XYZ file of C-alpha atoms in Angstrom:
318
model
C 81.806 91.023 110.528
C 80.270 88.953 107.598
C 78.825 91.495 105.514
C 79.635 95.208 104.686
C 81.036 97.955 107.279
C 78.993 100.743 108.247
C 81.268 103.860 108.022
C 80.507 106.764 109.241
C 83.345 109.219 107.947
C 85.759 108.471 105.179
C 88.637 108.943 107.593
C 87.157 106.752 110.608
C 89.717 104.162 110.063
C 93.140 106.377 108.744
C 95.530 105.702 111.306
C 98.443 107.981 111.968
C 101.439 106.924 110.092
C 104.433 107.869 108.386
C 103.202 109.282 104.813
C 106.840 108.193 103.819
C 105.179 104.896 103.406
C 103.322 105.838 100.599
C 106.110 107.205 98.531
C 108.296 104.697 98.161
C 110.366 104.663 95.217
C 110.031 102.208 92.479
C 111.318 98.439 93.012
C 115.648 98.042 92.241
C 116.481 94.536 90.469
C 118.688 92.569 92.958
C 119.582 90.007 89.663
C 121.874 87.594 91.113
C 123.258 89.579 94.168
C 122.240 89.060 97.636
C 121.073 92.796 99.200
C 122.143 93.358 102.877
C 119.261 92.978 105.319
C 119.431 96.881 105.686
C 118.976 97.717 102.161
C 117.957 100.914 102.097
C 114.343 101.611 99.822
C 115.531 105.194 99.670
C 117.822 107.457 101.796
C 115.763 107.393 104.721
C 113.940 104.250 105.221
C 115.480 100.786 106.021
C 113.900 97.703 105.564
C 113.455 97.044 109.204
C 111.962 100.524 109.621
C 109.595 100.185 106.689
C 108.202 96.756 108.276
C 108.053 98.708 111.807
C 105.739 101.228 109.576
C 103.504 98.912 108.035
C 103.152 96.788 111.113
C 102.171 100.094 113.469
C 99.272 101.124 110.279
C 97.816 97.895 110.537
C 97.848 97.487 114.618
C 96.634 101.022 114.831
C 93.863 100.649 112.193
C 92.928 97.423 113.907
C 92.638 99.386 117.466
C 90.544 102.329 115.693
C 88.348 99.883 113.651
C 87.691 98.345 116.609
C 86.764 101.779 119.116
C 84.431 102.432 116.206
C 82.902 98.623 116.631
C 84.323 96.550 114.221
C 84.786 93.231 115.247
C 87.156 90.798 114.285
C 86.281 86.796 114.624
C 89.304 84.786 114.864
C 90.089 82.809 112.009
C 91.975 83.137 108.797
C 93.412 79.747 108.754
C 94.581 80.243 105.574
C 98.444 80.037 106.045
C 100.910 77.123 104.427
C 104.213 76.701 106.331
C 107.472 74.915 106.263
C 108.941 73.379 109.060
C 112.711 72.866 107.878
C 112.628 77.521 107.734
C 110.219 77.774 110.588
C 108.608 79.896 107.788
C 104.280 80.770 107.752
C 103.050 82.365 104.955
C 99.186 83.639 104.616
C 98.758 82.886 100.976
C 96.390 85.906 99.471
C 94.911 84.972 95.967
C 96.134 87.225 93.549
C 99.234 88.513 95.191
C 101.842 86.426 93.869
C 100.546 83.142 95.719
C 101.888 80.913 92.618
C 105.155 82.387 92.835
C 105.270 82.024 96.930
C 104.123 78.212 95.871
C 107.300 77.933 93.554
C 109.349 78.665 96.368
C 107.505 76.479 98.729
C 108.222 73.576 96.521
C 112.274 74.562 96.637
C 112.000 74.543 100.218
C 110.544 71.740 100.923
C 112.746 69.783 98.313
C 109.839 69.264 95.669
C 111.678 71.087 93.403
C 115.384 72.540 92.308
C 114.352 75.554 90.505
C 111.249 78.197 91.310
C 111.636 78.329 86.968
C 110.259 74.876 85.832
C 107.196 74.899 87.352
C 103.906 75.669 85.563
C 100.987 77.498 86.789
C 98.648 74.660 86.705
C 101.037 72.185 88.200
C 102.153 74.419 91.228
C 98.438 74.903 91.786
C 96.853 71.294 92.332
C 99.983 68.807 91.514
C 101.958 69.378 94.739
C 100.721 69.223 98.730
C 101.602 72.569 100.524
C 101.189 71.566 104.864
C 98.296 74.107 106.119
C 97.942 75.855 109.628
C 94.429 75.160 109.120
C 95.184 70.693 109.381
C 96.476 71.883 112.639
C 95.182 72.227 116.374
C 95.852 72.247 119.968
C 99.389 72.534 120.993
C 101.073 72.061 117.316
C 99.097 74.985 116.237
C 100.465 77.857 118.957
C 103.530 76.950 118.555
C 104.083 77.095 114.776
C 102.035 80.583 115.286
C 104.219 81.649 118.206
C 107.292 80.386 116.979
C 107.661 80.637 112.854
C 108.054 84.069 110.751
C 104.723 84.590 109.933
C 104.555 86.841 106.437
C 101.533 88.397 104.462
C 101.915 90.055 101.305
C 98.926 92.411 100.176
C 98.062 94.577 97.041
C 96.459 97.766 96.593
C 92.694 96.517 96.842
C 91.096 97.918 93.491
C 94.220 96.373 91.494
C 93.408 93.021 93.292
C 89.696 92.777 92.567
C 90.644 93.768 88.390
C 93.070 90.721 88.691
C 90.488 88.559 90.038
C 87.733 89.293 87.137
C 90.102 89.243 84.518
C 91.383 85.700 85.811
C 88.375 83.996 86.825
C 85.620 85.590 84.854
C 87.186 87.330 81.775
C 89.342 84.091 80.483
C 88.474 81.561 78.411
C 89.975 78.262 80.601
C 87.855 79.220 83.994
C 84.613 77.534 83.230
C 84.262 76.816 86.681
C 83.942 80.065 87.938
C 81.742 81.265 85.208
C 79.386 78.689 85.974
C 79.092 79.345 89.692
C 79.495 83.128 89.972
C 78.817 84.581 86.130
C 75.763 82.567 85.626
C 74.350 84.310 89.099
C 75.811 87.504 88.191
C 74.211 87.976 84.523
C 71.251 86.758 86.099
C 70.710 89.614 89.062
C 72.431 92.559 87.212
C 71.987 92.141 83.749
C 68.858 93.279 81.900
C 67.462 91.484 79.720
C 70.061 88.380 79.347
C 70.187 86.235 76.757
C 69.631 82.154 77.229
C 73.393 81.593 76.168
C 75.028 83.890 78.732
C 72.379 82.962 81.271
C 73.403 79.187 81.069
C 77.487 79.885 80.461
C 78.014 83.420 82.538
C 80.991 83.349 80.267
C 80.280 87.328 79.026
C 80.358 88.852 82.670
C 81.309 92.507 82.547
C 84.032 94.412 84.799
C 80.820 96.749 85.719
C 78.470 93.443 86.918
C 81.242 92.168 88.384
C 81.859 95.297 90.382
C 77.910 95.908 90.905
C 78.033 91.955 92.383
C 80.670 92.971 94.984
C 79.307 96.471 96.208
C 75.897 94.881 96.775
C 74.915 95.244 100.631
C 73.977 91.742 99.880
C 77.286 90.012 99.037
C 78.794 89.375 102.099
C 82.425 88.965 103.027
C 81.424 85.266 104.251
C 80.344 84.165 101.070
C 82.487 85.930 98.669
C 85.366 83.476 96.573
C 88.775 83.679 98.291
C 89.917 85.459 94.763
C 88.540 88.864 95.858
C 87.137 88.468 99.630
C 89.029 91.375 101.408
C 92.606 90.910 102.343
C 91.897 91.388 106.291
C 89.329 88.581 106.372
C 91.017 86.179 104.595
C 94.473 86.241 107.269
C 92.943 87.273 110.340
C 95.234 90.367 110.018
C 94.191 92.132 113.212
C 93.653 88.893 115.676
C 97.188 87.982 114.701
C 100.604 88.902 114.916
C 102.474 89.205 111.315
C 106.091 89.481 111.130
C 106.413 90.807 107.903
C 104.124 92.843 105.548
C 105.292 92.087 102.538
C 103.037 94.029 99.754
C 102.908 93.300 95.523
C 104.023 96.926 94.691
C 107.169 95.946 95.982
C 107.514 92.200 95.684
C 110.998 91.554 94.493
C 112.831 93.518 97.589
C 110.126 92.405 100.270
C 110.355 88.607 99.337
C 114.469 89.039 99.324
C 114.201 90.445 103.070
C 111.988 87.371 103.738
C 114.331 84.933 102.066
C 117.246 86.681 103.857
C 114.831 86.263 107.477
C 114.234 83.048 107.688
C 118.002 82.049 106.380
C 117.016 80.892 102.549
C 117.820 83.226 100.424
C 121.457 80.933 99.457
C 118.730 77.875 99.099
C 116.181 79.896 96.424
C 115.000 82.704 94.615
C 111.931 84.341 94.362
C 110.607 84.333 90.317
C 111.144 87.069 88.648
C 107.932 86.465 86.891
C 105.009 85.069 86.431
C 103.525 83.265 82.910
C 99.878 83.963 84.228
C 99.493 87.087 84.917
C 96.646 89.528 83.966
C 98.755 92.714 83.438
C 95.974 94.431 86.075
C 98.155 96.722 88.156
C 99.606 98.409 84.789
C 97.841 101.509 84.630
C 96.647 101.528 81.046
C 94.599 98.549 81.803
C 93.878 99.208 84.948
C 91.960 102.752 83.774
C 90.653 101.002 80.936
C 88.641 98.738 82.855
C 87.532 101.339 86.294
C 86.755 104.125 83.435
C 83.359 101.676 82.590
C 82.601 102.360 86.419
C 80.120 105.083 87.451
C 81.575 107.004 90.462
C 78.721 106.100 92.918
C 79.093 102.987 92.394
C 83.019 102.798 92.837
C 82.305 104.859 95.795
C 80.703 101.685 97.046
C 83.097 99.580 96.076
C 85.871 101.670 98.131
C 83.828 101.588 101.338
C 83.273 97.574 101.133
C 87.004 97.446 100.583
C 88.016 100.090 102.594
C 89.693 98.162 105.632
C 92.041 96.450 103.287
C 92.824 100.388 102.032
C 93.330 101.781 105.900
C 94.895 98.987 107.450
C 97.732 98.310 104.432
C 98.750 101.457 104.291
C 97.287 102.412 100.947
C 95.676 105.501 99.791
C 92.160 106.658 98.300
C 92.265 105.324 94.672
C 92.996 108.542 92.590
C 89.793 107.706 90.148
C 87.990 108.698 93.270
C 89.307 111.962 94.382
């Protein structure tokens, strides 16, 4: 499954779940207090029950996905770990991976405080131990025996983060260079010389034409915005916790409070590098540029990450 999926109905891959799911209400600040392990997100769904709902939409999607033939290569070796919390934790690009980092570093005694560290220097100062340096023996049993935890985020608000960080900002010359340069070059009429050598003008629209094309396939998209499913393995493995970035404060205290660390650290209650892409202002500023065909395309490359998650049709599309 390297390239795009061939639906055949809009619905082939909604599984049957709770639609409680989707109305959750909005995140409550814990501040300094510990919450109970069965907090309750509203007056009818605990925190076990919610993870026993998200789990059973992404097992089911996986089983329907599949009876439609969609398969699923194993991989996704993606995960960091610590040994001390018997903790695993598939660490998705743009949904909150610095801040997971920060409290990586706590836990494995890098660091006293989740608030000192910078952006840059969580990113390529410190060593975080990978599933993927790991084989035989050592490998199933971290998998069989550790809380293994993914956090996702509502796919279109994902891929908005991604161009704003790594195409849209000045300091990501890098990423300009590889992907913008190509991008101005195959979607862009008419380019000038200076944004064909920097690919430092990309727009949201290129950028969105670039990842509908039939011809950019999963494989050989950047990490940043290859789908959510691909990059964990979701349906080949067997996630404790689905953790998503809509609620991140509550769903990282229940997986502080799992694996026994939530007296040792505390999850940041921001983040200095954010792109502001899941407020809605911006996030309509930048899909309004979008013709509707072609964010039809976008949805149906995406839409696994939609059906199994648990999250709905983007309202600019209905």
């Amino acid at each position: 499954m390297d390239g795009n999926l061939s639906v055949r109905s809009e619905s082939m891959f909604l599984p049957k779940v709770d639609p409680s799911q989707h109305d959750l209400l909005k995140a409550v600040s814990y501040r300094n207090e510990v919450l109970p392990l069965r907090q309750l997100y509203n007056n009818n769904v605990t925190v076990e029950q919610l993870q026993a709902q998200r789990i059973s939409t992404l097992k089911e999607g996986c089983a329907k996905a599949r009876q439609n033939g969609i398969y699923f290569p194993h991989g996704g070796r993606l995960p960091i770990y610590n040994d001390e919390y018997k903790f695993m934790l598939c660490a998705v690009p743009k949904v909150a991976t610095t801040s997971w980092k920060r409290v990586f570093l706590v836990l494995q005694g890098d660091a006293n405080s989740t608030e000192s560290l910078y952006h840059k220097e969580v990113q390529h100062r410190y060593h975080y131990p990978k599933l993927v340096s790991l084989y035989g023996q050592e490998e199933k049993f971290k998998l069989s025996m550790y809380t293994k935890v993914v956090f996702v985020r509502e796919p279109f608000h994902r891929i908005l983060s991604a161009y704003r960080n790594k195409l849209e900002v000045v300091d990501t010359a890098i990423y300009r260079k590889i992907y913008g340069r190509a991008i101005v070059k195959k979607y862009r009429k008419n380019p000038s010389p200076f944004s064909l050598k920097t690919g430092s003008d990309v727009t949201f629209h290129e950028f969105v034409e670039y990842l509908a094309d039939p011809k950019t396939t999963f494989t050989h998209m950047d990490m940043h915005w290859r789908p959510m499913f691909k990059l964990c393995d979701v349906c080949n493995r067997n996630f404790d916790i689905i953790g998503k970035f809509e609620e991140l404060q509550e769903d990282a205290l229940y997986v502080l409070q799992r694996i026994n660390a939530s007296h040792v650290v505390k999850f940041p209650g921001y983040d200095t590098h954010v792109t502001n892409s899941s407020i809605e202002e911006t996030y309509l500023q930048y899909y309004s540029t979008i013709p509707k065909e072609l964010l039809l395309r976008l949805y149906k490359k995406y839409e696994l990450d939609f059906q199994l998650f648990g999250y709905k049709t983007p309202s600019i599309l209905t």
